[in-house]
Tab-separated table of C-alpha atoms in Angstrom:
chain	number	residue	atom	x	y	z
E	1	LEU	CA	0.014	0.043	0.070
E	2	VAL	CA	2.905	2.367	0.694
E	3	PRO	CA	5.719	1.253	-1.648
E	4	SER	CA	7.900	4.267	-0.726
E	5	TRP	CA	8.005	3.396	2.843
E	6	ASN	CA	11.414	2.366	3.956
E	7	GLY	CA	11.571	2.202	7.701
E	8	SER	CA	12.667	-0.788	9.907
E	9	LEU	CA	10.703	-3.658	11.069
E	10	LYS	CA	10.880	-2.242	14.544
E	11	GLN	CA	8.951	0.667	13.200
E	12	LEU	CA	6.465	-1.235	11.045
E	13	LEU	CA	3.514	-1.834	13.422
E	14	THR	CA	3.632	1.775	14.874
E	15	GLU	CA	3.747	3.291	11.265
E	16	THR	CA	0.941	0.868	10.120
E	17	ASP	CA	-1.315	1.890	12.865
E	18	VAL	CA	-0.818	5.529	12.346
E	19	TRP	CA	-1.487	5.060	8.561
E	20	PHE	CA	-4.680	3.209	8.996
E	21	SER	CA	-5.910	5.511	11.872
E	22	LYS	CA	-5.663	8.671	9.465
E	23	ARG	CA	-7.431	6.899	6.632
E	24	ARG	CA	-10.204	5.195	8.634
E	25	LYS	CA	-12.479	8.065	8.025
E	26	ASP	CA	-12.068	7.690	4.293
E	27	PHE	CA	-13.608	4.108	4.504
E	28	GLU	CA	-16.997	5.685	4.900
E	29	GLY	CA	-18.178	3.261	7.482
E	30	MET	CA	-16.763	0.219	5.734
E	31	THR	CA	-13.975	-2.099	6.927
E	32	PHE	CA	-10.746	-2.037	4.957
E	33	LEU	CA	-11.267	-5.421	3.263
E	34	GLU	CA	-14.588	-4.035	1.959
E	35	THR	CA	-12.846	-1.114	0.225
E	36	GLU	CA	-11.651	-1.379	-3.315
E	37	GLN	CA	-8.092	-0.753	-1.820
E	38	GLY	CA	-8.700	-3.690	0.521
E	39	LYS	CA	-10.252	-6.408	-1.824
E	40	PRO	CA	-6.889	-7.662	-3.224
E	41	PHE	CA	-6.081	-8.691	0.403
E	42	VAL	CA	-9.338	-10.621	1.086
E	43	SER	CA	-7.865	-14.017	0.066
E	44	VAL	CA	-5.052	-13.580	2.361
E	45	PHE	CA	-7.113	-12.633	5.309
E	46	ARG	CA	-9.647	-15.586	4.811
E	47	HIS	CA	-6.970	-17.775	5.972
E	48	LEU	CA	-6.760	-16.182	9.541
E	49	ARG	CA	-7.978	-18.494	12.174
E	50	LEU	CA	-10.139	-15.661	13.657
E	51	GLN	CA	-11.307	-17.883	16.418
E	52	TYR	CA	-7.984	-18.039	18.070
E	53	ILE	CA	-7.516	-14.330	17.711
E	54	ILE	CA	-10.865	-13.378	19.423
E	55	SER	CA	-10.142	-16.094	22.265
E	56	ASP	CA	-7.885	-13.396	23.956
E	57	LEU	CA	-9.556	-10.314	25.152
E	58	ALA	CA	-6.968	-7.804	24.279
E	59	SER	CA	-6.742	-9.203	20.673
E	60	ALA	CA	-10.290	-9.215	20.350
E	61	ARG	CA	-10.473	-5.428	21.233
E	62	ILE	CA	-7.709	-4.810	18.717
E	63	ILE	CA	-9.261	-6.528	15.854
E	64	GLU	CA	-12.436	-4.654	16.355
E	65	GLN	CA	-10.681	-1.327	16.775
E	66	ASP	CA	-8.570	-1.835	13.671
E	67	SER	CA	-11.639	-2.091	11.474
E	68	LEU	CA	-9.783	-4.221	8.935
E	69	VAL	CA	-12.062	-7.378	8.936
E	70	PRO	CA	-15.658	-7.250	7.978
E	71	SER	CA	-18.029	-7.443	10.907
E	72	GLU	CA	-20.033	-10.403	9.153
E	73	TRP	CA	-16.806	-12.422	9.260
E	74	LEU	CA	-16.339	-11.818	13.111
E	75	SER	CA	-20.116	-12.287	13.857
E	76	SER	CA	-20.023	-15.676	12.445
E	77	VAL	CA	-16.767	-16.620	14.344
E	78	TYR	CA	-18.186	-15.208	17.598
E	79	LYS	CA	-21.437	-17.321	17.150
E	80	GLN	CA	-19.303	-20.437	16.357
E	81	GLN	CA	-17.199	-19.959	19.463
E	82	TRP	CA	-20.334	-19.106	21.650
E	83	LEU	CA	-21.972	-22.316	20.664
E	84	ALA	CA	-18.588	-24.329	21.265
E	85	MET	CA	-18.447	-22.916	24.603
E	86	LEU	CA	-22.024	-23.942	25.501
E	87	ARG	CA	-21.265	-27.364	24.427
E	88	ALA	CA	-18.156	-27.559	26.555
E	89	GLU	CA	-19.963	-26.280	29.618
E	90	GLN	CA	-23.319	-27.948	29.281
E	91	ASP	CA	-23.060	-30.875	26.937
E	92	SER	CA	-20.343	-32.998	28.827
E	93	GLU	CA	-17.892	-32.095	26.012
E	94	VAL	CA	-14.492	-33.937	26.953
E	95	GLY	CA	-12.667	-32.907	23.783
E	96	PRO	CA	-11.613	-34.748	20.356
E	97	GLN	CA	-11.958	-38.663	20.535
E	98	GLU	CA	-10.369	-39.334	17.237
E	99	ILE	CA	-7.863	-37.871	14.813
E	100	ASN	CA	-9.234	-36.083	11.660
E	101	LYS	CA	-6.011	-34.854	9.984
E	102	GLU	CA	-7.969	-32.516	7.500
E	103	GLU	CA	-9.670	-30.808	10.506
E	104	LEU	CA	-6.567	-30.375	12.522
E	105	GLU	CA	-4.460	-29.142	9.463
E	106	GLY	CA	-7.289	-26.567	8.694
E	107	ASN	CA	-8.747	-25.480	11.997
E	108	SER	CA	-6.452	-26.219	14.960
E	109	MET	CA	-4.651	-23.546	17.168
E	110	ARG	CA	-1.312	-22.819	16.107
E	111	CYS	CA	1.308	-21.736	18.727
E	112	GLY	CA	4.923	-21.310	18.804
E	113	ARG	CA	7.947	-20.513	21.064
E	114	LYS	CA	11.572	-20.025	20.797
E	115	LEU	CA	13.958	-21.439	23.491
E	116	ALA	CA	17.006	-19.347	23.393
E	117	LYS	CA	19.214	-21.566	25.276
E	118	ASP	CA	19.032	-24.823	27.289
E	119	GLY	CA	17.244	-24.495	30.884
E	120	GLU	CA	14.080	-25.035	32.419
E	121	TYR	CA	10.988	-23.495	30.991
E	122	CYS	CA	7.210	-23.434	31.955
E	123	TRP	CA	4.597	-21.570	30.040
E	124	ARG	CA	0.933	-21.492	28.868
E	125	TRP	CA	-0.251	-20.068	25.494
E	126	THR	CA	-2.804	-17.648	26.705
E	127	GLY	CA	-6.504	-17.564	25.437
E	128	PHE	CA	-9.845	-19.205	26.115
E	129	ASN	CA	-9.580	-22.683	25.857
E	130	PHE	CA	-12.699	-24.026	27.010
E	131	GLY	CA	-11.652	-24.741	30.594
E	132	PHE	CA	-8.491	-26.525	29.531
E	133	ASP	CA	-5.420	-24.706	31.229
E	134	LEU	CA	-2.576	-26.516	29.634
E	135	LEU	CA	0.795	-25.932	30.969
E	136	VAL	CA	3.855	-26.678	28.926
E	137	THR	CA	7.236	-27.554	30.605
E	138	TYR	CA	10.746	-28.035	29.109
E	139	THR	CA	13.125	-29.570	31.490
E	140	ASN	CA	15.977	-32.188	31.302
E	141	ARG	CA	15.422	-32.808	27.611
E	142	TYR	CA	11.752	-33.560	28.295
E	143	ILE	CA	8.684	-31.772	27.028
E	144	ILE	CA	5.750	-32.225	29.363
E	145	PHE	CA	2.109	-31.205	29.029
E	146	LYS	CA	-0.001	-30.743	32.316
E	147	ARG	CA	-3.603	-30.147	32.625
E	148	ASN	CA	-3.654	-27.701	35.466
E	149	THR	CA	-6.853	-27.473	37.463
E	150	LEU	CA	-6.372	-27.286	41.224
E	151	ASN	CA	-2.811	-26.883	42.115
E	152	GLN	CA	-2.088	-23.392	40.865
E	153	PRO	CA	-4.264	-20.379	40.469
E	154	CYS	CA	-4.875	-19.369	36.821
E	155	SER	CA	-7.194	-16.772	35.401
E	156	GLY	CA	-10.478	-17.819	33.549
E	157	SER	CA	-12.780	-20.735	34.091
E	158	VAL	CA	-11.320	-24.251	34.620
E	159	SER	CA	-13.010	-27.253	33.756
E	160	LEU	CA	-13.325	-29.772	36.713
E	161	GLN	CA	-14.505	-32.737	34.639
E	162	PRO	CA	-12.701	-35.993	35.585
E	163	ARG	CA	-11.039	-36.297	32.205
E	164	ARG	CA	-10.446	-34.125	29.387
E	165	SER	CA	-8.951	-34.700	26.054
E	166	ILE	CA	-7.052	-32.578	23.333
E	167	ALA	CA	-5.746	-33.321	19.872
E	168	PHE	CA	-2.209	-32.063	19.222
E	169	ARG	CA	0.783	-32.143	17.269
E	170	LEU	CA	4.240	-31.019	18.601
E	171	ARG	CA	6.988	-30.188	16.298
E	172	LEU	CA	10.610	-29.100	17.003
E	173	ALA	CA	13.195	-27.605	14.830
E	174	SER	CA	16.816	-26.129	15.042
E	175	PHE	CA	18.544	-23.979	12.354
E	176	ASP	CA	22.040	-22.921	11.691
E	177	SER	CA	23.253	-19.338	11.331
E	178	SER	CA	22.044	-19.153	7.746
E	179	GLY	CA	18.603	-20.344	8.408
E	180	LYS	CA	19.196	-23.962	7.041
E	181	LEU	CA	17.365	-26.595	8.844
E	182	ILE	CA	19.771	-28.715	11.180
E	183	CYS	CA	17.161	-31.130	12.622
E	184	SER	CA	13.602	-31.367	13.315
E	185	ARG	CA	11.187	-33.823	15.024
E	186	THR	CA	7.465	-34.183	15.454
E	187	THR	CA	5.030	-36.253	17.573
E	188	GLY	CA	2.540	-36.496	14.646
E	189	TYR	CA	-1.068	-36.016	15.661
E	190	GLN	CA	-2.216	-37.599	18.756
E	191	ILE	CA	-5.006	-37.589	21.350
E	192	LEU	CA	-3.960	-37.025	24.915
E	193	THR	CA	-6.430	-37.539	27.709
E	194	LEU	CA	-5.609	-36.112	31.042
E	195	GLU	CA	-7.134	-36.233	34.438
E	196	LYS	CA	-7.169	-33.189	36.902
E	197	ASP	CA	-3.615	-31.959	37.285
E	198	GLN	CA	-2.181	-34.939	35.520
E	199	GLU	CA	1.022	-34.388	33.528
E	200	GLN	CA	2.404	-36.398	30.442
E	201	VAL	CA	5.643	-36.386	28.825
E	202	VAL	CA	4.915	-35.934	25.210
E	203	MET	CA	8.616	-35.811	23.899
E	204	ASN	CA	11.980	-36.901	24.999
E	205	LEU	CA	14.838	-35.387	23.139
E	206	ASP	CA	18.032	-36.966	22.316
E	207	SER	CA	21.317	-35.029	22.348
E	208	ARG	CA	21.243	-34.651	18.566
E	209	LEU	CA	18.327	-32.333	18.841
E	210	LEU	CA	19.597	-30.236	21.755
E	211	ILE	CA	20.873	-27.524	19.539
E	212	PHE	CA	19.645	-24.010	20.532
E	213	PRO	CA	17.854	-21.832	19.873
E	214	LEU	CA	15.257	-24.483	19.775
E	215	TYR	CA	11.836	-23.794	17.985
E	216	ILE	CA	8.723	-25.274	19.194
E	217	CYS	CA	5.529	-25.418	17.297
E	218	CYS	CA	2.263	-26.948	18.299
E	219	ASN	CA	-1.136	-27.372	16.934
E	220	PHE	CA	-4.020	-27.921	19.407
E	221	LEU	CA	-7.759	-28.706	19.104
E	222	TYR	CA	-9.459	-28.572	22.545
E	223	ILE	CA	-13.016	-29.664	21.739
E	224	SER	CA	-14.433	-31.954	19.192
E	225	PRO	CA	-15.539	-29.984	15.943
E	226	GLU	CA	-19.107	-29.688	14.883
E	227	LYS	CA	-20.002	-30.465	11.360
E	228	ARG	CA	-19.734	-27.266	9.227
E	229	THR	CA	-22.419	-26.045	6.858
E	230	GLU	CA	-22.072	-23.649	3.997
E	231	ASN	CA	-23.802	-20.961	6.284
E	232	ASN	CA	-21.028	-20.809	8.755
E	233	ARG	CA	-17.893	-20.652	6.415
E	234	HIS	CA	-16.325	-17.465	5.728
E	235	PRO	CA	-17.775	-15.584	2.823
E	236	GLU	CA	-15.804	-15.757	-0.444
E	237	ASN	CA	-15.675	-11.870	-0.323
E	238	PRO	CA	-16.898	-9.256	2.102
E	239	GLU	CA	-19.702	-8.091	-0.282
E	240	ASN	CA	-21.624	-11.248	0.321
């Protein structure tokens, strides 16, 4: 949009916010993707997994404030997530029970983390995950998932169902200074069922993979997907 801009990556987000803020009034009540200038970008934005952006309050506020994405897109996602939450709270939803690779490839939550050096790490990827507070630990060459319910305080609602399941895939990678892949490893897609506060080793690393920085990528699906219909898919373009 601004081919003459020649700033640094550090300046990019601030400059972008300022640029869109100044031009928002020119959109005449439309979101950016509904304008002639924005239409070429529709096909890219359709691949955003909006359900995992609006699952975080700060991110949900930002995406509404930015006024880039058509409200119809967001409305359908909010409806989808609301019904999913009701299923999790009221319908004894315990999580995925079978591997559907196509569903996981296209609709799972994608998370990542860079471990700069060897050591002990424990973190969670924030967001509303239907009462499943998942802690991830790296220690002594092990990567461990823990379903956190009672032992540690956490924000948000926590499911107290005796057993909960998630579908996941964990991938690790290391690169040399030029960006060439040195080594990688994956768990493949799996179903993991955990009781309250239970933890499970999901990967045991050998010394050949202990090359830092270590990049960790995870796909997660916390609840069983409902069958999608034509009516709750994203529209082909924001005019429909």
